[in-house]
Amino acid sequence: MSEVTGPRIAICLATFKRPAELARILPVLVQQRAELSPPPSIIVVDNDPEAGAREQVADAIEAFAAGSPDLPGGDSGITYVHEPTPGIAAARNAAVDAALADGMDAVIFVDDDEVPLPGWLSTLVGAWREWGCAGVAGPVIAVLEGEPDPWIDASGLFERVTRPSGSLIPGAATNNLLLDVHVLERHGLRFDPGYGLSGGSDTRLTHQLVGRGEVLKWCDEAEVLDYIPPSRCTREWVTERTVRTSNSYTRSRLDLAREQDRELAMRVVLTARGVKRIVTGNLGLLGARLRPDTNRHARATMTVATGQGILRGTRGKVTYGYRRS
């Protein structure tokens, strides 16, 4: 039995009917967990009501135990959890609960369609241990598959966010995020199920943490790749995604303001912001039509979409991103 020299970490991976993506990321996580002591566990939460990933994960555990030219045999650290309740919030909460039940100190969230770059895990955990904060987020580098329309690049949706490491951040997504579970427990916080089918429960939770005085920081060196399929490299998808994310962001800000007894003031500020975005964006679209400019047209479209999402949020409207037929 190896001596425990560091905090106990769980890497949490929510998945829903993505067998190819799951097969791509699991070996990377198993390989990187060997860089830490004790090695982190890997919690795979299957959000498919039919438990479609159960057999695949069981086969992966068996294969990792047998070893391969790239990975030594032995314990992969993988645990399978089935969460049939639809929605990303339920899957994330199942991961947190499983981590707490196993006595973990922190959880690290990555998406099932991502691949961490070498050194990602040790860098992210090292930053958290050095800074002692409630959470640490890192950059996501989009890899656009196929040959997307130049308009997609110009939209800016998939641009890599860059900040100095150690920068304070007001919120974060769970596509590359470490959270101290003891902080979550102290505040009695979980991912809000009200955001389960719209997305944004990660934004909501991290806004709550910061609103209660906790600190989130950025680690620019802890990078993951996010593979974007051709189906998402369309003008329609990019525009709808922008509406949805700005909508969930607005709802989160209003929910937090309500908890702090300043909802009316926040609603006024956000409404003004939404109107400004729509006016500015439409002026940009007009200019792009008078003098054709792909970059300007794409950016202006995103500005309008952001304004639309904000105004939907201020009116109590929800834009759904995870509805299932």
Coordinates of C-alpha atoms in Angstrom, one line a residue:
M1 CA 0.0 0.0 0.0
S2 CA 1.5 3.3 -1.1
E3 CA 1.9 6.2 1.4
V4 CA -0.7 8.9 1.0
T5 CA 1.3 12.1 0.3
G6 CA -1.4 14.4 -1.1
P7 CA -5.1 15.2 -1.2
R8 CA -7.5 12.6 -2.4
I9 CA -8.9 13.6 -5.8
A10 CA -11.7 12.3 -8.0
I11 CA -11.8 13.1 -11.7
C12 CA -15.5 13.3 -12.7
L13 CA -16.7 12.5 -16.2
A14 CA -20.4 12.7 -17.0
T15 CA -21.3 11.0 -20.3
F16 CA -24.4 10.5 -22.4
K17 CA -24.4 8.2 -25.4
R18 CA -20.8 9.0 -26.5
P19 CA -19.0 5.7 -26.7
A20 CA -16.3 6.8 -29.1
E21 CA -15.5 9.9 -27.1
L22 CA -15.5 7.9 -23.8
A23 CA -13.0 5.4 -25.4
R24 CA -10.8 8.3 -26.4
I25 CA -10.5 10.1 -23.0
L26 CA -10.4 7.2 -20.5
P27 CA -6.9 6.0 -21.4
V28 CA -5.6 9.6 -21.1
L29 CA -7.1 10.0 -17.6
V30 CA -5.8 6.6 -16.5
Q31 CA -2.3 7.5 -17.7
Q32 CA -2.2 10.9 -16.0
R33 CA -3.5 9.7 -12.7
A34 CA -0.2 7.8 -12.2
E35 CA 1.5 11.2 -11.9
L36 CA -0.1 11.9 -8.5
S37 CA 0.1 10.2 -5.1
P38 CA -2.3 8.9 -4.2
P39 CA -3.6 8.4 -7.8
P40 CA -7.0 10.1 -8.3
S41 CA -10.1 8.0 -8.8
I42 CA -12.0 8.3 -12.1
I43 CA -15.8 8.5 -11.6
V44 CA -17.8 7.9 -14.8
V45 CA -21.4 9.0 -14.5
D46 CA -23.6 7.6 -17.1
N47 CA -26.6 9.9 -17.6
D48 CA -28.3 7.5 -20.1
P49 CA -31.5 6.1 -18.5
E50 CA -30.7 2.8 -20.2
A51 CA -27.2 2.7 -18.7
G52 CA -25.7 2.4 -22.2
A53 CA -22.1 3.0 -21.0
R54 CA -22.1 0.4 -18.2
E55 CA -20.7 -2.5 -20.3
Q56 CA -18.2 -0.2 -22.1
V57 CA -16.8 1.0 -18.7
A58 CA -16.7 -2.5 -17.3
D59 CA -14.8 -3.7 -20.4
A60 CA -12.4 -0.7 -20.1
I61 CA -11.7 -1.5 -16.4
E62 CA -10.9 -5.1 -17.4
A63 CA -8.7 -4.0 -20.3
F64 CA -6.7 -1.5 -18.2
A65 CA -6.2 -4.2 -15.6
A66 CA -4.6 -6.4 -18.2
G67 CA -2.3 -3.7 -19.4
S68 CA -1.1 -2.6 -22.8
P69 CA 2.0 -1.3 -24.5
D70 CA 1.0 2.2 -23.5
L71 CA -0.3 1.6 -20.0
P72 CA 0.9 -0.8 -17.3
G73 CA -1.7 -3.2 -16.0
G74 CA -3.3 -2.7 -12.6
D75 CA -6.0 -0.7 -11.0
S76 CA -7.4 1.9 -13.3
G77 CA -9.2 3.8 -10.5
I78 CA -12.4 3.8 -12.6
T79 CA -15.8 3.7 -10.9
Y80 CA -19.1 3.5 -12.8
V81 CA -22.1 5.4 -11.5
H82 CA -25.5 5.3 -13.2
E83 CA -27.6 8.5 -12.9
P84 CA -30.9 8.0 -14.8
T85 CA -32.3 11.4 -14.0
P86 CA -32.1 13.5 -17.2
G87 CA -29.9 16.6 -17.1
I88 CA -26.3 17.5 -16.7
A89 CA -26.9 18.9 -13.2
A90 CA -28.1 15.5 -11.9
A91 CA -25.0 13.8 -13.4
R92 CA -22.7 16.4 -11.9
N93 CA -24.3 16.0 -8.5
A94 CA -24.1 12.2 -8.7
A95 CA -20.3 12.6 -9.2
V96 CA -19.9 15.0 -6.3
D97 CA -21.9 12.6 -4.0
A98 CA -19.9 9.6 -5.1
A99 CA -16.6 11.5 -4.5
L100 CA -17.8 12.6 -1.0
A101 CA -18.8 9.0 -0.2
D102 CA -15.3 7.9 -1.0
G103 CA -13.7 10.6 1.2
M104 CA -12.3 12.8 -1.6
D105 CA -11.0 16.3 -1.0
A106 CA -11.6 17.7 -4.4
V107 CA -13.3 16.8 -7.7
I108 CA -12.1 17.7 -11.2
F109 CA -14.7 17.9 -14.0
V110 CA -13.9 17.4 -17.6
D111 CA -16.3 16.7 -20.5
D112 CA -16.4 13.4 -22.3
D113 CA -15.6 14.9 -25.6
E114 CA -12.4 16.4 -24.4
V115 CA -8.8 15.2 -24.1
P116 CA -6.4 16.6 -21.5
L117 CA -3.0 17.6 -22.7
P118 CA 0.1 16.1 -21.0
G119 CA 0.7 17.4 -17.5
W120 CA -2.8 18.8 -17.2
L121 CA -3.8 16.8 -14.1
S122 CA -0.6 17.5 -12.0
T123 CA -0.6 21.2 -13.1
L124 CA -4.2 21.7 -12.1
V125 CA -3.9 20.0 -8.8
G126 CA -0.6 21.7 -8.1
A127 CA -2.1 25.1 -8.6
W128 CA -4.9 24.3 -6.3
R129 CA -2.6 23.1 -3.5
E130 CA -0.4 26.2 -3.9
W131 CA -3.3 28.7 -3.9
G132 CA -5.6 27.0 -1.4
C133 CA -8.7 28.3 -3.1
A134 CA -12.2 26.9 -3.6
G135 CA -11.6 26.1 -7.2
V136 CA -9.3 26.3 -10.2
A137 CA -10.3 26.4 -13.8
G138 CA -8.2 26.0 -16.9
P139 CA -8.4 26.7 -20.7
V140 CA -10.2 24.6 -23.2
I141 CA -8.7 24.6 -26.7
A142 CA -11.3 23.9 -29.4
V143 CA -10.3 21.5 -32.2
L144 CA -12.8 22.1 -35.1
E145 CA -13.3 18.8 -37.1
G146 CA -13.9 18.9 -40.8
E147 CA -13.6 22.2 -42.8
P148 CA -15.8 24.7 -41.1
D149 CA -17.0 27.9 -42.7
P150 CA -14.6 30.8 -42.0
W151 CA -17.5 32.5 -40.4
I152 CA -17.4 30.0 -37.5
D153 CA -13.8 31.0 -36.6
A154 CA -14.7 34.6 -37.0
S155 CA -17.6 34.3 -34.5
G156 CA -15.1 33.9 -31.6
L157 CA -17.2 31.2 -29.9
F158 CA -14.3 28.7 -30.0
E159 CA -11.5 31.1 -29.1
R160 CA -9.2 29.9 -26.4
V161 CA -9.6 32.0 -23.2
T162 CA -6.2 33.2 -22.0
R163 CA -5.6 34.8 -18.6
P164 CA -2.5 35.1 -16.3
S165 CA -2.3 32.1 -14.0
G166 CA -3.6 33.0 -10.6
S167 CA -6.1 35.5 -11.9
L168 CA -9.4 35.7 -10.0
I169 CA -12.4 34.6 -12.0
P170 CA -16.1 35.3 -11.3
G171 CA -17.3 31.9 -12.5
A172 CA -16.4 28.8 -14.5
A173 CA -17.6 25.9 -16.5
T174 CA -17.1 22.3 -15.6
N175 CA -15.3 21.5 -18.9
N176 CA -12.0 22.0 -17.0
L177 CA -12.6 22.7 -13.3
L178 CA -11.3 21.6 -9.9
L179 CA -13.6 22.2 -6.9
D180 CA -12.8 21.7 -3.2
V181 CA -15.6 19.4 -2.0
H182 CA -15.2 20.6 1.6
V183 CA -16.1 24.1 0.5
L184 CA -19.2 22.8 -1.3
E185 CA -20.2 20.9 1.9
R186 CA -19.5 23.9 4.1
H187 CA -21.9 26.0 2.0
G188 CA -24.4 23.2 1.4
L189 CA -24.1 23.7 -2.3
R190 CA -24.8 21.4 -5.3
F191 CA -25.5 21.9 -9.0
D192 CA -29.0 23.5 -9.3
P193 CA -31.4 21.0 -10.9
G194 CA -33.3 23.9 -12.3
Y195 CA -30.5 24.3 -14.8
G196 CA -30.4 20.6 -15.6
L197 CA -31.9 20.7 -19.1
S198 CA -30.9 24.3 -20.0
G199 CA -27.2 24.1 -19.0
G200 CA -25.5 26.6 -16.8
S201 CA -25.6 24.7 -13.5
D202 CA -21.8 25.1 -13.4
T203 CA -22.1 28.8 -13.9
R204 CA -24.8 29.0 -11.2
L205 CA -22.7 27.0 -8.7
T206 CA -19.5 28.9 -9.2
H207 CA -21.4 32.3 -9.0
Q208 CA -22.8 31.1 -5.7
L209 CA -19.3 30.2 -4.4
V210 CA -17.9 33.6 -5.3
G211 CA -21.0 35.4 -4.0
R212 CA -20.4 33.7 -0.6
G213 CA -16.8 35.0 -0.5
E214 CA -15.0 32.0 -1.9
V215 CA -12.1 32.4 -4.4
L216 CA -11.8 30.8 -7.9
K217 CA -8.6 31.1 -9.8
W218 CA -7.3 30.5 -13.3
C219 CA -4.5 28.2 -14.3
D220 CA -3.5 28.9 -17.9
E221 CA -1.1 25.9 -18.2
A222 CA -3.7 23.2 -17.4
E223 CA -5.1 22.7 -20.9
V224 CA -7.6 20.3 -22.4
L225 CA -8.6 19.8 -26.0
D226 CA -12.3 20.0 -27.0
Y227 CA -13.2 18.2 -30.2
I228 CA -16.0 20.0 -32.0
P229 CA -17.8 17.8 -34.6
P230 CA -19.0 19.2 -37.9
S231 CA -22.6 19.2 -36.6
R232 CA -21.6 22.0 -34.2
C233 CA -19.6 24.0 -36.7
T234 CA -22.6 25.6 -38.3
R235 CA -23.9 29.2 -38.1
E236 CA -27.2 28.0 -36.6
W237 CA -25.6 25.9 -33.8
V238 CA -23.1 28.6 -32.9
T239 CA -25.8 31.2 -32.7
E240 CA -28.2 29.1 -30.7
R241 CA -25.3 28.2 -28.3
T242 CA -24.6 31.8 -27.8
V243 CA -28.2 32.6 -27.0
R244 CA -28.4 29.7 -24.5
T245 CA -25.2 30.5 -22.7
S246 CA -26.1 34.2 -22.3
N247 CA -29.5 33.1 -21.2
S248 CA -28.2 30.8 -18.5
Y249 CA -25.6 33.3 -17.4
T250 CA -28.4 35.9 -17.0
R251 CA -30.6 33.6 -15.0
S252 CA -27.6 32.8 -12.7
R253 CA -26.9 36.4 -12.1
L254 CA -30.5 37.1 -11.3
D255 CA -30.8 34.1 -9.0
L256 CA -27.7 35.2 -7.1
A257 CA -29.0 38.8 -6.9
R258 CA -32.3 37.5 -5.5
E259 CA -30.4 35.7 -2.7
Q260 CA -28.7 39.0 -1.9
D261 CA -31.9 41.1 -2.1
R262 CA -30.8 43.1 -5.1
E263 CA -32.7 41.4 -7.9
L264 CA -34.5 44.5 -9.2
A265 CA -31.3 46.5 -9.6
M266 CA -29.6 43.5 -11.4
R267 CA -32.6 43.0 -13.7
V268 CA -32.4 46.7 -14.7
V269 CA -28.6 46.4 -15.4
L270 CA -29.0 43.2 -17.4
T271 CA -31.9 44.5 -19.4
A272 CA -30.0 47.6 -20.4
R273 CA -27.0 45.4 -21.3
G274 CA -29.2 43.2 -23.4
V275 CA -30.8 46.1 -25.3
K276 CA -27.4 47.6 -25.9
R277 CA -26.0 44.4 -27.3
I278 CA -28.9 44.0 -29.7
V279 CA -28.7 47.6 -30.9
T280 CA -24.9 47.4 -31.3
G281 CA -25.1 44.1 -33.0
N282 CA -27.7 45.1 -35.5
L283 CA -25.7 48.2 -36.4
G284 CA -22.8 45.9 -37.0
L285 CA -24.9 43.6 -39.2
L286 CA -26.0 46.6 -41.2
G287 CA -22.4 47.7 -41.8
A288 CA -21.4 44.2 -42.8
R289 CA -24.2 44.1 -45.4
L290 CA -23.3 47.5 -46.8
R291 CA -19.6 46.6 -47.0
P292 CA -19.4 42.7 -46.9
D293 CA -17.1 41.6 -44.1
T294 CA -17.3 38.0 -42.8
N295 CA -15.5 38.8 -39.5
R296 CA -17.8 41.8 -38.8
H297 CA -20.9 39.9 -39.7
A298 CA -20.0 36.9 -37.5
R299 CA -19.1 39.1 -34.5
A300 CA -22.2 41.2 -34.9
T301 CA -24.4 38.1 -35.1
M302 CA -22.9 36.9 -31.8
T303 CA -23.5 40.3 -30.2
V304 CA -27.2 40.2 -31.2
A305 CA -27.5 36.5 -30.0
T306 CA -25.9 37.5 -26.7
G307 CA -28.4 40.3 -26.3
Q308 CA -31.3 38.0 -27.1
G309 CA -30.2 35.5 -24.5
I310 CA -29.9 38.2 -21.9
L311 CA -33.3 39.6 -22.5
R312 CA -34.9 36.2 -22.5
G313 CA -33.3 35.6 -19.1
T314 CA -34.5 38.9 -17.7
R315 CA -38.1 38.0 -18.8
G316 CA -37.8 34.6 -17.0
K317 CA -37.6 32.7 -20.3
V318 CA -35.4 29.6 -20.4
T319 CA -33.4 28.4 -23.4
Y320 CA -32.9 24.7 -23.3
G321 CA -29.8 22.9 -24.5
Y322 CA -30.2 19.4 -23.1
R323 CA -33.8 18.5 -23.8
R324 CA -34.3 14.9 -24.9
S325 CA -37.0 13.5 -27.1

